[in-house]
mmCIF file of C-alpha atoms and ligand atoms in Angstrom:
data_model
loop_
_atom_site.group_PDB
_atom_site.id
_atom_site.type_symbol
_atom_site.label_atom_id
_atom_site.label_comp_id
_atom_site.label_asym_id
_atom_site.label_seq_id
_atom_site.Cartn_x
_atom_site.Cartn_y
_atom_site.Cartn_z
ATOM 1 C CA MET A 1 63.173 -2.140 -8.339
ATOM 2 C CA PRO A 2 60.280 -3.433 -10.572
ATOM 3 C CA ALA A 3 61.191 -4.710 -14.221
ATOM 4 C CA SER A 4 60.740 -1.604 -16.412
ATOM 5 C CA ARG A 5 57.282 -2.186 -18.933
ATOM 6 C CA TYR A 6 58.942 -3.418 -21.802
ATOM 7 C CA ASP A 7 61.899 -5.012 -20.100
ATOM 8 C CA LEU A 8 59.449 -7.786 -18.784
ATOM 9 C CA ASP A 9 59.099 -10.860 -21.036
ATOM 10 C CA ARG A 10 56.018 -12.811 -21.558
ATOM 11 C CA PRO A 11 56.948 -15.875 -19.064
ATOM 12 C CA ALA A 12 57.727 -12.755 -16.789
ATOM 13 C CA LEU A 13 54.090 -11.456 -17.402
ATOM 14 C CA ALA A 14 52.508 -14.890 -16.850
ATOM 15 C CA ASP A 15 54.193 -15.074 -13.402
ATOM 16 C CA LEU A 16 52.847 -11.349 -12.842
ATOM 17 C CA LEU A 17 49.258 -12.696 -13.701
ATOM 18 C CA ASP A 18 49.106 -15.594 -11.823
ATOM 19 C CA GLY A 19 45.998 -16.200 -10.542
ATOM 20 C CA GLU A 20 44.276 -14.180 -13.271
ATOM 21 C CA PRO A 21 42.615 -15.791 -15.708
ATOM 22 C CA ARG A 22 44.796 -16.990 -18.593
ATOM 23 C CA TYR A 23 43.578 -14.352 -21.469
ATOM 24 C CA ARG A 24 44.928 -11.811 -19.209
ATOM 25 C CA VAL A 25 48.441 -12.364 -20.325
ATOM 26 C CA ASP A 26 47.414 -12.293 -24.229
ATOM 27 C CA GLN A 27 45.188 -9.321 -23.174
ATOM 28 C CA VAL A 28 48.072 -7.120 -21.319
ATOM 29 C CA TRP A 29 50.613 -8.168 -23.894
ATOM 30 C CA ALA A 30 48.448 -7.475 -26.776
ATOM 31 C CA GLY A 31 47.867 -3.888 -25.155
ATOM 32 C CA LEU A 32 51.543 -3.139 -24.788
ATOM 33 C CA HIS A 33 52.794 -4.035 -28.026
ATOM 34 C CA ASP A 34 49.726 -3.941 -30.633
ATOM 35 C CA ARG A 35 48.064 -1.331 -29.220
ATOM 36 C CA LEU A 36 50.952 0.816 -27.400
ATOM 37 C CA SER A 37 48.728 0.820 -24.373
ATOM 38 C CA THR A 38 49.796 2.088 -20.773
ATOM 39 C CA PRO A 39 48.124 -0.034 -18.370
ATOM 40 C CA ASP A 40 45.965 3.131 -17.200
ATOM 41 C CA GLU A 41 44.563 3.003 -21.188
ATOM 42 C CA MET A 42 43.355 -0.652 -20.895
ATOM 43 C CA THR A 43 40.149 -0.571 -20.594
ATOM 44 C CA ASP A 44 39.614 -4.630 -21.272
ATOM 45 C CA VAL A 45 41.493 -4.969 -18.003
ATOM 46 C CA PRO A 46 39.519 -4.880 -14.468
ATOM 47 C CA LEU A 47 40.304 -1.320 -12.779
ATOM 48 C CA ALA A 48 42.369 -3.092 -10.297
ATOM 49 C CA LEU A 49 44.400 -4.797 -12.043
ATOM 50 C CA ARG A 50 45.553 -1.750 -14.430
ATOM 51 C CA ARG A 51 46.126 0.462 -11.223
ATOM 52 C CA ARG A 52 48.277 -2.596 -10.470
ATOM 53 C CA LEU A 53 49.984 -3.082 -13.424
ATOM 54 C CA ALA A 54 50.762 0.839 -13.595
ATOM 55 C CA GLU A 55 52.553 0.239 -10.036
ATOM 56 C CA VAL A 56 54.847 -3.291 -11.034
ATOM 57 C CA LEU A 57 55.591 -2.228 -14.686
ATOM 58 C CA PRO A 58 56.569 1.434 -14.504
ATOM 59 C CA GLU A 59 58.210 3.160 -17.532
ATOM 60 C CA ALA A 60 61.410 3.191 -17.894
ATOM 61 C CA LEU A 61 61.523 6.858 -19.483
ATOM 62 C CA ALA A 62 60.502 9.585 -17.949
ATOM 63 C CA LEU A 63 60.438 12.866 -20.085
ATOM 64 C CA THR A 64 62.627 15.761 -19.081
ATOM 65 C CA SER A 65 62.312 17.923 -22.161
ATOM 66 C CA GLU A 66 61.428 17.588 -25.980
ATOM 67 C CA ALA A 67 61.946 19.870 -28.752
ATOM 68 C CA THR A 68 60.802 20.147 -32.384
ATOM 69 C CA ALA A 69 61.904 21.061 -35.086
ATOM 70 C CA ASP A 70 61.670 20.994 -39.145
ATOM 71 C CA GLY A 71 57.997 22.825 -39.064
ATOM 72 C CA GLY A 72 57.259 19.819 -36.856
ATOM 73 C CA ASP A 73 58.952 16.964 -38.727
ATOM 74 C CA THR A 74 61.437 16.228 -36.642
ATOM 75 C CA VAL A 75 60.719 15.769 -32.749
ATOM 76 C CA LYS A 76 63.539 14.963 -30.253
ATOM 77 C CA TRP A 77 62.965 13.598 -26.422
ATOM 78 C CA LEU A 78 65.183 13.725 -23.589
ATOM 79 C CA TRP A 79 64.602 10.833 -21.284
ATOM 80 C CA THR A 80 65.899 10.641 -17.872
ATOM 81 C CA LEU A 81 66.299 6.847 -16.431
ATOM 82 C CA ASP A 82 66.038 5.280 -13.075
ATOM 83 C CA ASP A 83 69.608 5.852 -12.285
ATOM 84 C CA GLY A 84 69.304 9.554 -13.376
ATOM 85 C CA SER A 85 71.312 9.091 -16.623
ATOM 86 C CA ARG A 86 69.851 10.622 -19.720
ATOM 87 C CA VAL A 87 69.357 9.539 -23.456
ATOM 88 C CA GLU A 88 67.900 10.996 -26.315
ATOM 89 C CA THR A 89 65.894 9.147 -28.775
ATOM 90 C CA VAL A 90 64.855 11.648 -32.399
ATOM 91 C CA LEU A 91 61.686 10.793 -34.317
ATOM 92 C CA MET A 92 61.690 12.193 -37.975
ATOM 93 C CA HIS A 93 58.210 11.757 -40.265
ATOM 94 C CA TYR A 94 58.807 11.889 -44.204
ATOM 95 C CA PRO A 95 56.020 11.921 -46.366
ATOM 96 C CA GLN A 96 55.610 8.366 -46.684
ATOM 97 C CA ARG A 97 56.654 6.462 -43.087
ATOM 98 C CA SER A 98 58.542 8.030 -39.880
ATOM 99 C CA THR A 99 61.675 7.053 -38.778
ATOM 100 C CA VAL A 100 62.710 6.720 -35.217
ATOM 101 C CA CYS A 101 66.780 7.118 -34.345
ATOM 102 C CA VAL A 102 67.407 5.356 -30.998
ATOM 103 C CA SER A 103 70.166 5.605 -28.056
ATOM 104 C CA THR A 104 71.647 1.923 -26.795
ATOM 105 C CA GLN A 105 73.678 3.708 -24.374
ATOM 106 C CA ALA A 106 74.075 6.199 -21.834
ATOM 107 C CA GLY A 107 77.253 7.649 -23.546
ATOM 108 C CA CYS A 108 79.674 6.046 -25.868
ATOM 109 C CA ALA A 109 82.788 4.450 -25.029
ATOM 110 C CA MET A 110 84.057 4.731 -28.774
ATOM 111 C CA ALA A 111 85.504 8.056 -28.300
ATOM 112 C CA CYS A 112 85.095 9.191 -31.797
ATOM 113 C CA GLY A 113 86.897 13.440 -31.480
ATOM 114 C CA PHE A 114 83.868 14.568 -33.879
ATOM 115 C CA CYS A 115 81.197 13.144 -32.023
ATOM 116 C CA ALA A 116 79.268 14.698 -29.266
ATOM 117 C CA THR A 117 78.105 11.743 -27.421
ATOM 118 C CA GLY A 118 81.785 10.214 -27.995
ATOM 119 C CA GLN A 119 82.893 13.602 -26.438
ATOM 120 C CA ALA A 120 81.115 12.928 -23.306
ATOM 121 C CA GLY A 121 82.172 9.591 -22.032
ATOM 122 C CA PHE A 122 80.364 6.080 -21.430
ATOM 123 C CA SER A 123 77.966 6.058 -18.816
ATOM 124 C CA ARG A 124 76.012 2.401 -18.777
ATOM 125 C CA HIS A 125 74.647 -0.002 -21.369
ATOM 126 C CA LEU A 126 70.491 0.345 -21.837
ATOM 127 C CA THR A 127 68.600 -2.494 -21.267
ATOM 128 C CA SER A 128 66.458 -3.948 -23.810
ATOM 129 C CA GLY A 129 63.368 -2.366 -22.363
ATOM 130 C CA GLU A 130 64.704 0.875 -22.378
ATOM 131 C CA ILE A 131 65.490 0.564 -26.142
ATOM 132 C CA VAL A 132 62.114 -0.856 -27.036
ATOM 133 C CA GLU A 133 60.331 1.976 -24.919
ATOM 134 C CA GLN A 134 61.893 4.793 -27.221
ATOM 135 C CA VAL A 135 60.306 2.793 -29.962
ATOM 136 C CA VAL A 136 57.123 2.365 -28.503
ATOM 137 C CA ARG A 137 56.786 6.648 -27.462
ATOM 138 C CA ALA A 138 57.836 6.989 -30.974
ATOM 139 C CA ALA A 139 55.184 4.716 -32.511
ATOM 140 C CA ARG A 140 52.438 6.609 -30.191
ATOM 141 C CA ARG A 141 53.346 10.308 -31.000
ATOM 142 C CA ALA A 142 53.686 8.929 -34.967
ATOM 143 C CA ARG A 143 49.986 7.296 -34.696
ATOM 144 C CA ASP A 144 48.921 10.571 -32.658
ATOM 145 C CA ALA A 145 49.782 12.384 -35.725
ATOM 146 C CA ASP A 146 47.982 10.094 -38.016
ATOM 147 C CA ARG A 147 51.569 8.879 -39.518
ATOM 148 C CA ARG A 148 52.662 5.287 -38.927
ATOM 149 C CA LEU A 149 56.564 4.253 -37.331
ATOM 150 C CA GLY A 150 57.923 2.675 -40.474
ATOM 151 C CA ASN A 151 61.976 2.144 -39.742
ATOM 152 C CA VAL A 152 63.873 1.794 -36.627
ATOM 153 C CA VAL A 153 67.258 3.012 -36.747
ATOM 154 C CA PHE A 154 69.973 2.360 -33.869
ATOM 155 C CA MET A 155 72.095 5.675 -34.929
ATOM 156 C CA GLY A 156 71.401 7.693 -31.445
ATOM 157 C CA MET A 157 73.656 7.697 -28.590
ATOM 158 C CA GLY A 158 75.947 4.794 -27.971
ATOM 159 C CA GLU A 159 77.278 1.938 -30.002
ATOM 160 C CA PRO A 160 75.016 -0.818 -30.472
ATOM 161 C CA LEU A 161 77.276 -3.606 -30.984
ATOM 162 C CA ALA A 162 79.242 -2.745 -27.850
ATOM 163 C CA ASN A 163 75.812 -3.200 -25.924
ATOM 164 C CA TYR A 164 74.795 -6.596 -27.955
ATOM 165 C CA ASP A 165 72.519 -8.561 -25.913
ATOM 166 C CA GLY A 166 70.518 -5.299 -25.005
ATOM 167 C CA THR A 167 70.278 -4.542 -28.490
ATOM 168 C CA TRP A 168 69.643 -7.530 -29.694
ATOM 169 C CA SER A 169 66.870 -8.542 -27.526
ATOM 170 C CA ALA A 170 65.052 -5.348 -28.467
ATOM 171 C CA ILE A 171 65.435 -6.007 -31.807
ATOM 172 C CA ARG A 172 64.038 -9.048 -31.428
ATOM 173 C CA ARG A 173 60.889 -7.456 -29.300
ATOM 174 C CA ILE A 174 60.807 -4.602 -32.272
ATOM 175 C CA HIS A 175 60.437 -7.332 -34.660
ATOM 176 C CA ASP A 176 58.236 -10.268 -33.085
ATOM 177 C CA ASP A 177 55.794 -7.971 -30.900
ATOM 178 C CA LEU A 178 55.597 -4.452 -32.316
ATOM 179 C CA GLY A 179 55.552 -5.889 -36.072
ATOM 180 C CA LEU A 180 58.317 -4.206 -37.554
ATOM 181 C CA GLY A 181 59.996 -6.108 -40.467
ATOM 182 C CA ALA A 182 63.635 -6.580 -40.717
ATOM 183 C CA ARG A 183 64.420 -4.652 -43.912
ATOM 184 C CA HIS A 184 62.518 -1.661 -41.672
ATOM 185 C CA LEU A 185 65.780 -2.097 -39.080
ATOM 186 C CA THR A 186 68.985 -0.537 -39.405
ATOM 187 C CA VAL A 187 71.841 -1.062 -36.688
ATOM 188 C CA SER A 188 74.834 1.510 -37.243
ATOM 189 C CA THR A 189 78.242 0.427 -35.848
ATOM 190 C CA VAL A 190 81.704 2.268 -35.431
ATOM 191 C CA GLY A 191 82.833 -1.483 -36.942
ATOM 192 C CA ILE A 192 83.112 -3.687 -33.958
ATOM 193 C CA VAL A 193 84.434 -6.918 -35.981
ATOM 194 C CA PRO A 194 82.949 -9.302 -33.652
ATOM 195 C CA GLY A 195 79.293 -7.532 -33.306
ATOM 196 C CA ILE A 196 79.043 -7.941 -37.144
ATOM 197 C CA ARG A 197 80.087 -11.866 -37.133
ATOM 198 C CA ARG A 198 77.549 -12.597 -34.451
ATOM 199 C CA MET A 199 75.081 -10.218 -36.186
ATOM 200 C CA THR A 200 76.032 -12.621 -39.059
ATOM 201 C CA ARG A 201 74.453 -15.978 -37.272
ATOM 202 C CA GLU A 202 71.569 -14.591 -36.418
ATOM 203 C CA ASP A 203 67.961 -15.311 -38.204
ATOM 204 C CA LEU A 204 66.814 -11.590 -38.546
ATOM 205 C CA PRO A 205 68.716 -9.866 -41.803
ATOM 206 C CA VAL A 206 68.469 -6.370 -40.291
ATOM 207 C CA ASN A 207 70.191 -3.131 -42.871
ATOM 208 C CA LEU A 208 73.594 -2.966 -41.575
ATOM 209 C CA ALA A 209 75.328 0.515 -41.605
ATOM 210 C CA VAL A 210 79.375 1.380 -40.731
ATOM 211 C CA SER A 211 79.963 4.571 -39.987
ATOM 212 C CA LEU A 212 83.155 4.374 -42.119
ATOM 213 C CA HIS A 213 84.460 8.272 -42.475
ATOM 214 C CA ALA A 214 87.866 7.623 -43.240
ATOM 215 C CA ALA A 215 89.171 4.625 -45.819
ATOM 216 C CA ASP A 216 92.795 4.540 -45.041
ATOM 217 C CA ASP A 217 94.006 3.247 -41.557
ATOM 218 C CA VAL A 218 95.980 6.175 -40.689
ATOM 219 C CA LEU A 219 93.691 8.710 -40.917
ATOM 220 C CA ARG A 220 90.718 6.076 -39.624
ATOM 221 C CA ASP A 221 92.856 5.506 -36.175
ATOM 222 C CA GLU A 222 92.698 8.997 -35.929
ATOM 223 C CA LEU A 223 88.523 9.711 -36.893
ATOM 224 C CA VAL A 224 87.612 6.635 -34.932
ATOM 225 C CA PRO A 225 89.680 5.030 -32.665
ATOM 226 C CA ILE A 226 88.479 1.634 -32.256
ATOM 227 C CA ASN A 227 89.752 1.378 -35.853
ATOM 228 C CA ARG A 228 93.249 0.615 -34.054
ATOM 229 C CA ARG A 229 91.679 -2.626 -32.672
ATOM 230 C CA TYR A 230 89.668 -3.688 -36.363
ATOM 231 C CA PRO A 231 91.193 -2.305 -39.000
ATOM 232 C CA LEU A 232 89.831 -1.354 -42.576
ATOM 233 C CA ALA A 233 90.650 -5.177 -43.676
ATOM 234 C CA ASP A 234 89.585 -7.263 -40.980
ATOM 235 C CA LEU A 235 86.128 -4.586 -41.069
ATOM 236 C CA ALA A 236 85.665 -5.303 -45.128
ATOM 237 C CA ALA A 237 86.039 -9.029 -43.882
ATOM 238 C CA ALA A 238 83.459 -9.179 -41.472
ATOM 239 C CA CYS A 239 80.970 -6.623 -43.901
ATOM 240 C CA GLU A 240 80.944 -9.355 -47.061
ATOM 241 C CA ALA A 241 80.283 -12.128 -44.644
ATOM 242 C CA TYR A 242 77.313 -10.244 -43.492
ATOM 243 C CA VAL A 243 76.147 -9.353 -46.867
ATOM 244 C CA GLU A 244 77.083 -12.887 -48.214
ATOM 245 C CA ALA A 245 74.605 -14.049 -45.478
ATOM 246 C CA THR A 246 71.969 -11.783 -45.372
ATOM 247 C CA HIS A 247 72.017 -10.481 -49.499
ATOM 248 C CA ARG A 248 71.460 -7.177 -47.425
ATOM 249 C CA ARG A 249 72.454 -3.765 -49.155
ATOM 250 C CA LEU A 250 75.202 -2.849 -46.832
ATOM 251 C CA SER A 251 76.066 0.941 -46.033
ATOM 252 C CA PHE A 252 78.500 3.193 -44.994
ATOM 253 C CA GLU A 253 78.200 6.560 -43.061
ATOM 254 C CA TRP A 254 80.647 9.312 -44.545
ATOM 255 C CA ALA A 255 80.330 12.400 -42.453
ATOM 256 C CA LEU A 256 82.895 15.638 -44.769
ATOM 257 C CA ILE A 257 84.995 16.585 -42.517
ATOM 258 C CA ASP A 258 86.467 20.354 -44.018
ATOM 259 C CA GLY A 259 90.051 19.053 -45.220
ATOM 260 C CA VAL A 260 90.083 16.185 -43.385
ATOM 261 C CA ASN A 261 88.776 13.430 -45.546
ATOM 262 C CA ASP A 262 86.148 15.197 -48.234
ATOM 263 C CA ARG A 263 90.361 15.381 -51.035
ATOM 264 C CA PRO A 264 89.811 13.814 -54.164
ATOM 265 C CA SER A 265 91.608 10.932 -52.847
ATOM 266 C CA ASP A 266 89.737 10.651 -50.060
ATOM 267 C CA ALA A 267 86.683 9.867 -52.866
ATOM 268 C CA ALA A 268 88.953 7.498 -54.499
ATOM 269 C CA GLU A 269 89.597 5.387 -51.741
ATOM 270 C CA LEU A 270 86.042 5.476 -50.149
ATOM 271 C CA ALA A 271 84.905 4.245 -53.498
ATOM 272 C CA GLY A 272 87.629 1.459 -54.104
ATOM 273 C CA TYR A 273 86.548 -0.125 -50.131
ATOM 274 C CA ALA A 274 82.730 0.100 -51.219
ATOM 275 C CA ARG A 275 83.179 -1.206 -54.692
ATOM 276 C CA ALA A 276 84.481 -4.330 -53.745
ATOM 277 C CA LEU A 277 81.466 -4.342 -51.446
ATOM 278 C CA ARG A 278 78.732 -2.918 -53.455
ATOM 279 C CA ALA A 279 78.312 -0.784 -50.502
ATOM 280 C CA HIS A 280 76.053 2.474 -50.397
ATOM 281 C CA VAL A 281 77.769 5.470 -49.108
ATOM 282 C CA ASN A 282 75.676 8.240 -47.550
ATOM 283 C CA LEU A 283 77.259 11.381 -47.200
ATOM 284 C CA ILE A 284 76.838 14.026 -44.431
ATOM 285 C CA PRO A 285 78.449 17.269 -44.069
ATOM 286 C CA LEU A 286 79.856 17.125 -40.228
ATOM 287 C CA ASN A 287 77.467 18.585 -37.976
ATOM 288 C CA PRO A 288 78.984 20.945 -35.686
ATOM 289 C CA THR A 289 79.716 20.044 -31.627
ATOM 290 C CA PRO A 290 81.314 21.827 -28.834
ATOM 291 C CA GLY A 291 84.145 20.019 -28.533
ATOM 292 C CA TYR A 292 85.478 19.648 -32.049
ATOM 293 C CA PRO A 293 86.958 22.777 -33.697
ATOM 294 C CA VAL A 294 86.939 21.417 -37.332
ATOM 295 C CA LEU A 295 83.734 22.255 -39.676
ATOM 296 C CA GLY A 296 81.271 20.086 -41.998
ATOM 297 C CA SER A 297 82.758 20.364 -45.538
ATOM 298 C CA PRO A 298 80.948 23.618 -47.753
ATOM 299 C CA ARG A 299 77.744 22.227 -49.782
ATOM 300 C CA ALA A 300 79.581 22.511 -52.784
ATOM 301 C CA ARG A 301 82.309 20.174 -51.951
ATOM 302 C CA VAL A 302 79.613 17.344 -50.891
ATOM 303 C CA ASP A 303 78.263 17.628 -54.012
ATOM 304 C CA GLU A 304 81.666 17.250 -55.740
ATOM 305 C CA PHE A 305 82.584 14.543 -53.606
ATOM 306 C CA ALA A 306 79.085 12.740 -53.942
ATOM 307 C CA GLU A 307 79.597 13.138 -58.020
ATOM 308 C CA ARG A 308 83.181 12.020 -57.975
ATOM 309 C CA LEU A 309 82.243 8.797 -56.173
ATOM 310 C CA ARG A 310 79.541 8.264 -58.721
ATOM 311 C CA SER A 311 82.141 8.868 -61.516
ATOM 312 C CA LEU A 312 84.004 5.942 -60.022
ATOM 313 C CA GLY A 313 80.602 3.610 -59.732
ATOM 314 C CA VAL A 314 79.592 3.978 -56.713
ATOM 315 C CA ASN A 315 75.999 4.701 -55.221
ATOM 316 C CA ALA A 316 76.141 7.820 -53.224
ATOM 317 C CA THR A 317 73.322 9.824 -51.478
ATOM 318 C CA VAL A 318 73.683 13.219 -49.488
ATOM 319 C CA ARG A 319 72.160 13.126 -46.673
ATOM 320 C CA ARG A 320 69.804 16.056 -45.501
ATOM 321 C CA THR A 321 70.115 16.628 -41.932
ATOM 322 C CA ARG A 322 67.242 17.159 -39.711
ATOM 323 C CA GLY A 323 67.138 18.710 -36.371
ATOM 324 C CA THR A 324 70.353 20.909 -36.770
ATOM 325 C CA ASP A 325 68.697 23.507 -34.343
ATOM 326 C CA ILE A 326 67.530 21.880 -31.591
ATOM 327 C CA ASP A 327 70.997 19.698 -31.622
ATOM 328 C CA ALA A 328 68.843 16.455 -32.698
ATOM 329 C CA ALA A 329 71.466 15.891 -36.259
ATOM 330 C CA CYS A 330 73.634 13.129 -36.129
ATOM 331 C CA GLY A 331 76.801 13.183 -33.967
ATOM 332 C CA GLN A 332 75.160 15.900 -32.038
ATOM 333 C CA LEU A 333 73.114 14.190 -29.430
ATOM 334 C CA ARG A 334 75.040 15.070 -25.868
ATOM 335 C CA ALA A 335 72.273 14.857 -22.832
ATOM 336 C CA ASN A 336 73.911 14.578 -20.137
ATOM 337 C CA HIS A 337 76.251 17.841 -20.269
ATOM 338 C CA GLU A 338 74.156 20.092 -22.001
ATOM 339 C CA ILE A 339 70.462 19.877 -20.211
ATOM 340 C CA THR A 340 72.008 19.151 -16.674
ATOM 341 C CA ARG A 341 73.974 22.512 -17.335
ATOM 342 C CA VAL A 342 71.106 24.589 -17.969
ATOM 343 C CA GLU A 343 68.795 22.905 -15.242
ATOM 344 C CA LEU A 344 71.456 23.531 -12.428
ATOM 345 C CA THR A 345 71.721 27.358 -13.671
ATOM 346 C CA THR A 346 68.278 27.873 -13.351
ATOM 347 C CA ARG A 347 67.584 26.347 -9.802
HETATM 348 N N1 SAH B 1 77.886 4.118 -32.721
HETATM 349 C C1 SAH B 1 77.132 4.030 -33.710
HETATM 350 C C2 SAH B 1 75.838 4.696 -33.692
HETATM 351 C C3 SAH B 1 76.001 5.721 -33.451
HETATM 352 S S1 SAH B 1 76.189 7.527 -35.082
HETATM 353 C C4 SAH B 1 78.029 4.096 -34.924
HETATM 354 O O1 SAH B 1 79.079 5.028 -34.965
HETATM 355 O O2 SAH B 1 77.621 3.801 -36.390
HETATM 356 C C5 SAH B 1 75.357 7.757 -35.364
HETATM 357 C C6 SAH B 1 76.116 8.473 -37.018
HETATM 358 O O3 SAH B 1 76.424 9.488 -36.912
HETATM 359 C C7 SAH B 1 77.462 7.723 -36.876
HETATM 360 O O4 SAH B 1 77.469 7.553 -38.695
HETATM 361 C C8 SAH B 1 78.228 9.027 -36.720
HETATM 362 O O5 SAH B 1 79.335 8.576 -37.350
HETATM 363 C C9 SAH B 1 77.698 10.112 -36.840
HETATM 364 N N2 SAH B 1 78.209 11.257 -36.676
HETATM 365 C C10 SAH B 1 78.715 11.232 -35.334
HETATM 366 N N3 SAH B 1 79.372 12.866 -35.317
HETATM 367 C C11 SAH B 1 78.809 12.995 -35.916
HETATM 368 C C12 SAH B 1 78.948 14.796 -36.109
HETATM 369 N N4 SAH B 1 79.421 15.537 -35.516
HETATM 370 N N5 SAH B 1 78.367 14.988 -37.735
HETATM 371 C C13 SAH B 1 77.527 14.065 -38.687
HETATM 372 N N6 SAH B 1 77.757 12.747 -38.012
HETATM 373 C C14 SAH B 1 78.065 12.495 -37.024
#
């Protein structure tokens, strides 16, 4: 199996182009990254070489289905990988810029009960090229719609810090070669402390989002099982070190679950935890998933929770849900199961 198109690094491309004029390496590299071109589109390259590149540098992501919502402002793609695994990518257009939400693993091993990906279990890590290609596909689509891809969030399927090498090498490529600044890249983690510590030592200060959902160890052990290994105090220490080293604003994700983590006492605990780290809180009512019987908090309670946080001195934003009706909303990505079933029954 040849390396996928964006798994190839520059020295490997140079090897591949051995015997060609030296400037071809720059030409093809710029075609792939600056112009987001497929080999077929590289009209500055001789036809025979274009054909050879298309053959030896296959795309990693085969389009299986596409769905749009929010009047075309949200696009979800389901891709099939070379081993048959499936992952999803979501592109969201906003007035000023577009944001892509990428997957870092096929499935996820973190087993958060309320998350559809967690319910489906883990298949494998994505390679760096498989992650980068999601960004390239989204950037192309944004360009075709006269938009500009401005942000990448690592909030799709999988736990980015459980696939540290794949994720970080994708971040480097997205930064160095696709040209997105570190402040436009956000890694979202369930709270893998050693991964946060490792990010602290990197030289790219990307934004860090932590999926908190509970600021009490008993409740968090239940909602986010990895908390048993990396409890809240350790998580706070790692976050503090990250903020100190990078000067980036930390954010906490909090999916409001009806009667579970939306009480005044939950707001008070969260406020204490967030204030100490001067973190921003993103609130979102839990999106319904097939394997979790509990619902998202009603709108009024979400607003009340946000107000309470603000009155306790915390910056809190209620996030707008995107793509709910195409199962593209936070925590709903679950490619493997749903789609496979549909295909099998129509055959
Ligand atoms: N594993 C990473 C990134 C993927 S999840 C992480 O945990 O951060 C992206 C975000 O969606 C996380 O904040 C996650 O907790 C949240 N999420 C998962 N299931 C959800 C659901 N059903 N409703 C709302 N948000 C959910």
